[in-house]
């Protein structure tokens, strides 16, 4: 519906005709609707994230002392130090 009204308005202006007020109002209402959807998403995202974090904490399996899979690692993290002479090998 919105694309048809925009296409119609472009054709009318190309032909030298004036754009009807109803076309401008339809386009404006469509844009307000899109902005309202963006606003709703911006408001609801933190609330959904809070609920999701609570759910994950509740259902997360117990950690063991050896398990480091729950930790986030980046490319800048240093590797773990190895015990013994493994770290002193000559390359």
PDB file of C-alpha atoms in Angstrom:
ATOM      1  CA  UNK A   1       0.000   0.000   0.000  1.00  0.00           C
ATOM      2  CA  UNK A   2       2.708   2.477   0.971  1.00  0.00           C
ATOM      3  CA  UNK A   3       4.917   1.655  -2.032  1.00  0.00           C
ATOM      4  CA  UNK A   4       1.936   2.068  -4.339  1.00  0.00           C
ATOM      5  CA  UNK A   5       1.185   5.528  -2.982  1.00  0.00           C
ATOM      6  CA  UNK A   6       4.813   6.595  -3.278  1.00  0.00           C
ATOM      7  CA  UNK A   7       4.995   5.233  -6.831  1.00  0.00           C
ATOM      8  CA  UNK A   8       1.770   7.010  -7.667  1.00  0.00           C
ATOM      9  CA  UNK A   9       3.082  10.296  -6.236  1.00  0.00           C
ATOM     10  CA  UNK A  10       6.301  10.033  -8.236  1.00  0.00           C
ATOM     11  CA  UNK A  11       4.358   9.419 -11.453  1.00  0.00           C
ATOM     12  CA  UNK A  12       2.101  12.372 -10.759  1.00  0.00           C
ATOM     13  CA  UNK A  13       4.993  14.745 -10.120  1.00  0.00           C
ATOM     14  CA  UNK A  14       6.782  13.518 -13.241  1.00  0.00           C
ATOM     15  CA  UNK A  15       3.714  14.326 -15.301  1.00  0.00           C
ATOM     16  CA  UNK A  16       3.474  17.788 -13.781  1.00  0.00           C
ATOM     17  CA  UNK A  17       0.415  16.987 -11.703  1.00  0.00           C
ATOM     18  CA  UNK A  18       0.099  17.994  -8.100  1.00  0.00           C
ATOM     19  CA  UNK A  19       0.301  15.455  -5.315  1.00  0.00           C
ATOM     20  CA  UNK A  20      -2.932  14.959  -3.427  1.00  0.00           C
ATOM     21  CA  UNK A  21      -2.989  15.725   0.270  1.00  0.00           C
ATOM     22  CA  UNK A  22      -4.293  12.242   1.012  1.00  0.00           C
ATOM     23  CA  UNK A  23      -1.151  10.759  -0.550  1.00  0.00           C
ATOM     24  CA  UNK A  24       1.061  12.884   1.677  1.00  0.00           C
ATOM     25  CA  UNK A  25      -1.013  11.926   4.726  1.00  0.00           C
ATOM     26  CA  UNK A  26      -0.788   8.210   3.862  1.00  0.00           C
ATOM     27  CA  UNK A  27       2.970   8.480   3.456  1.00  0.00           C
ATOM     28  CA  UNK A  28       3.283  10.406   6.735  1.00  0.00           C
ATOM     29  CA  UNK A  29       1.206   7.844   8.619  1.00  0.00           C
ATOM     30  CA  UNK A  30       3.356   5.062   7.184  1.00  0.00           C
ATOM     31  CA  UNK A  31       6.541   6.780   8.325  1.00  0.00           C
ATOM     32  CA  UNK A  32       5.110   7.376  11.804  1.00  0.00           C
ATOM     33  CA  UNK A  33       4.210   3.686  11.990  1.00  0.00           C
ATOM     34  CA  UNK A  34       7.765   2.669  11.041  1.00  0.00           C
ATOM     35  CA  UNK A  35       9.224   5.039  13.644  1.00  0.00           C
ATOM     36  CA  UNK A  36       6.824   3.637  16.269  1.00  0.00           C
ATOM     37  CA  UNK A  37       8.021   0.085  15.543  1.00  0.00           C
ATOM     38  CA  UNK A  38      11.653   1.233  15.915  1.00  0.00           C
ATOM     39  CA  UNK A  39      10.753   2.944  19.209  1.00  0.00           C
ATOM     40  CA  UNK A  40       9.066  -0.202  20.531  1.00  0.00           C
ATOM     41  CA  UNK A  41      12.082  -2.313  19.654  1.00  0.00           C
ATOM     42  CA  UNK A  42      14.414   0.158  21.365  1.00  0.00           C
ATOM     43  CA  UNK A  43      12.292   0.147  24.532  1.00  0.00           C
ATOM     44  CA  UNK A  44      11.690  -3.611  24.689  1.00  0.00           C
ATOM     45  CA  UNK A  45      15.213  -4.821  23.896  1.00  0.00           C
ATOM     46  CA  UNK A  46      16.702  -4.138  27.385  1.00  0.00           C
ATOM     47  CA  UNK A  47      13.697  -5.756  29.080  1.00  0.00           C
ATOM     48  CA  UNK A  48      13.963  -8.844  26.900  1.00  0.00           C
ATOM     49  CA  UNK A  49      17.723  -9.003  27.551  1.00  0.00           C
ATOM     50  CA  UNK A  50      17.151  -8.796  31.317  1.00  0.00           C
ATOM     51  CA  UNK A  51      14.640 -11.648  31.165  1.00  0.00           C
ATOM     52  CA  UNK A  52      16.982 -13.694  28.968  1.00  0.00           C
ATOM     53  CA  UNK A  53      19.914 -13.186  31.366  1.00  0.00           C
ATOM     54  CA  UNK A  54      17.808 -14.366  34.312  1.00  0.00           C
ATOM     55  CA  UNK A  55      16.676 -17.410  32.339  1.00  0.00           C
ATOM     56  CA  UNK A  56      20.257 -18.313  31.348  1.00  0.00           C
ATOM     57  CA  UNK A  57      21.546 -17.946  34.921  1.00  0.00           C
ATOM     58  CA  UNK A  58      18.747 -20.165  36.182  1.00  0.00           C
ATOM     59  CA  UNK A  59      19.369 -22.933  33.640  1.00  0.00           C
ATOM     60  CA  UNK A  60      23.167 -22.778  33.374  1.00  0.00           C
ATOM     61  CA  UNK A  61      24.889 -26.057  34.299  1.00  0.00           C
ATOM     62  CA  UNK A  62      27.188 -26.162  37.316  1.00  0.00           C
ATOM     63  CA  UNK A  63      30.800 -25.156  36.687  1.00  0.00           C
ATOM     64  CA  UNK A  64      33.689 -27.429  37.437  1.00  0.00           C
ATOM     65  CA  UNK A  65      37.153 -26.256  38.427  1.00  0.00           C
ATOM     66  CA  UNK A  66      38.657 -27.446  35.111  1.00  0.00           C
ATOM     67  CA  UNK A  67      35.941 -26.068  32.891  1.00  0.00           C
ATOM     68  CA  UNK A  68      36.821 -22.722  31.278  1.00  0.00           C
ATOM     69  CA  UNK A  69      34.277 -22.898  28.483  1.00  0.00           C
ATOM     70  CA  UNK A  70      32.038 -20.338  30.182  1.00  0.00           C
ATOM     71  CA  UNK A  71      34.716 -17.667  29.976  1.00  0.00           C
ATOM     72  CA  UNK A  72      34.802 -15.299  27.056  1.00  0.00           C
ATOM     73  CA  UNK A  73      38.151 -15.154  25.333  1.00  0.00           C
ATOM     74  CA  UNK A  74      39.429 -12.674  22.842  1.00  0.00           C
ATOM     75  CA  UNK A  75      42.351 -12.738  20.468  1.00  0.00           C
ATOM     76  CA  UNK A  76      44.284 -10.551  22.899  1.00  0.00           C
ATOM     77  CA  UNK A  77      44.128 -13.000  25.830  1.00  0.00           C
ATOM     78  CA  UNK A  78      47.449 -14.569  26.742  1.00  0.00           C
ATOM     79  CA  UNK A  79      47.564 -18.342  26.573  1.00  0.00           C
ATOM     80  CA  UNK A  80      47.677 -20.221  29.839  1.00  0.00           C
ATOM     81  CA  UNK A  81      51.108 -20.773  31.309  1.00  0.00           C
ATOM     82  CA  UNK A  82      52.178 -24.356  31.012  1.00  0.00           C
ATOM     83  CA  UNK A  83      53.788 -26.065  33.949  1.00  0.00           C
ATOM     84  CA  UNK A  84      57.292 -27.491  33.796  1.00  0.00           C
ATOM     85  CA  UNK A  85      59.770 -26.979  30.988  1.00  0.00           C
ATOM     86  CA  UNK A  86      57.147 -26.832  28.237  1.00  0.00           C
ATOM     87  CA  UNK A  87      57.257 -23.044  28.130  1.00  0.00           C
ATOM     88  CA  UNK A  88      61.075 -22.954  27.788  1.00  0.00           C
ATOM     89  CA  UNK A  89      61.312 -24.947  24.561  1.00  0.00           C
ATOM     90  CA  UNK A  90      63.557 -23.481  21.878  1.00  0.00           C
ATOM     91  CA  UNK A  91      61.952 -22.990  18.534  1.00  0.00           C
TER      92      UNK A  91
END
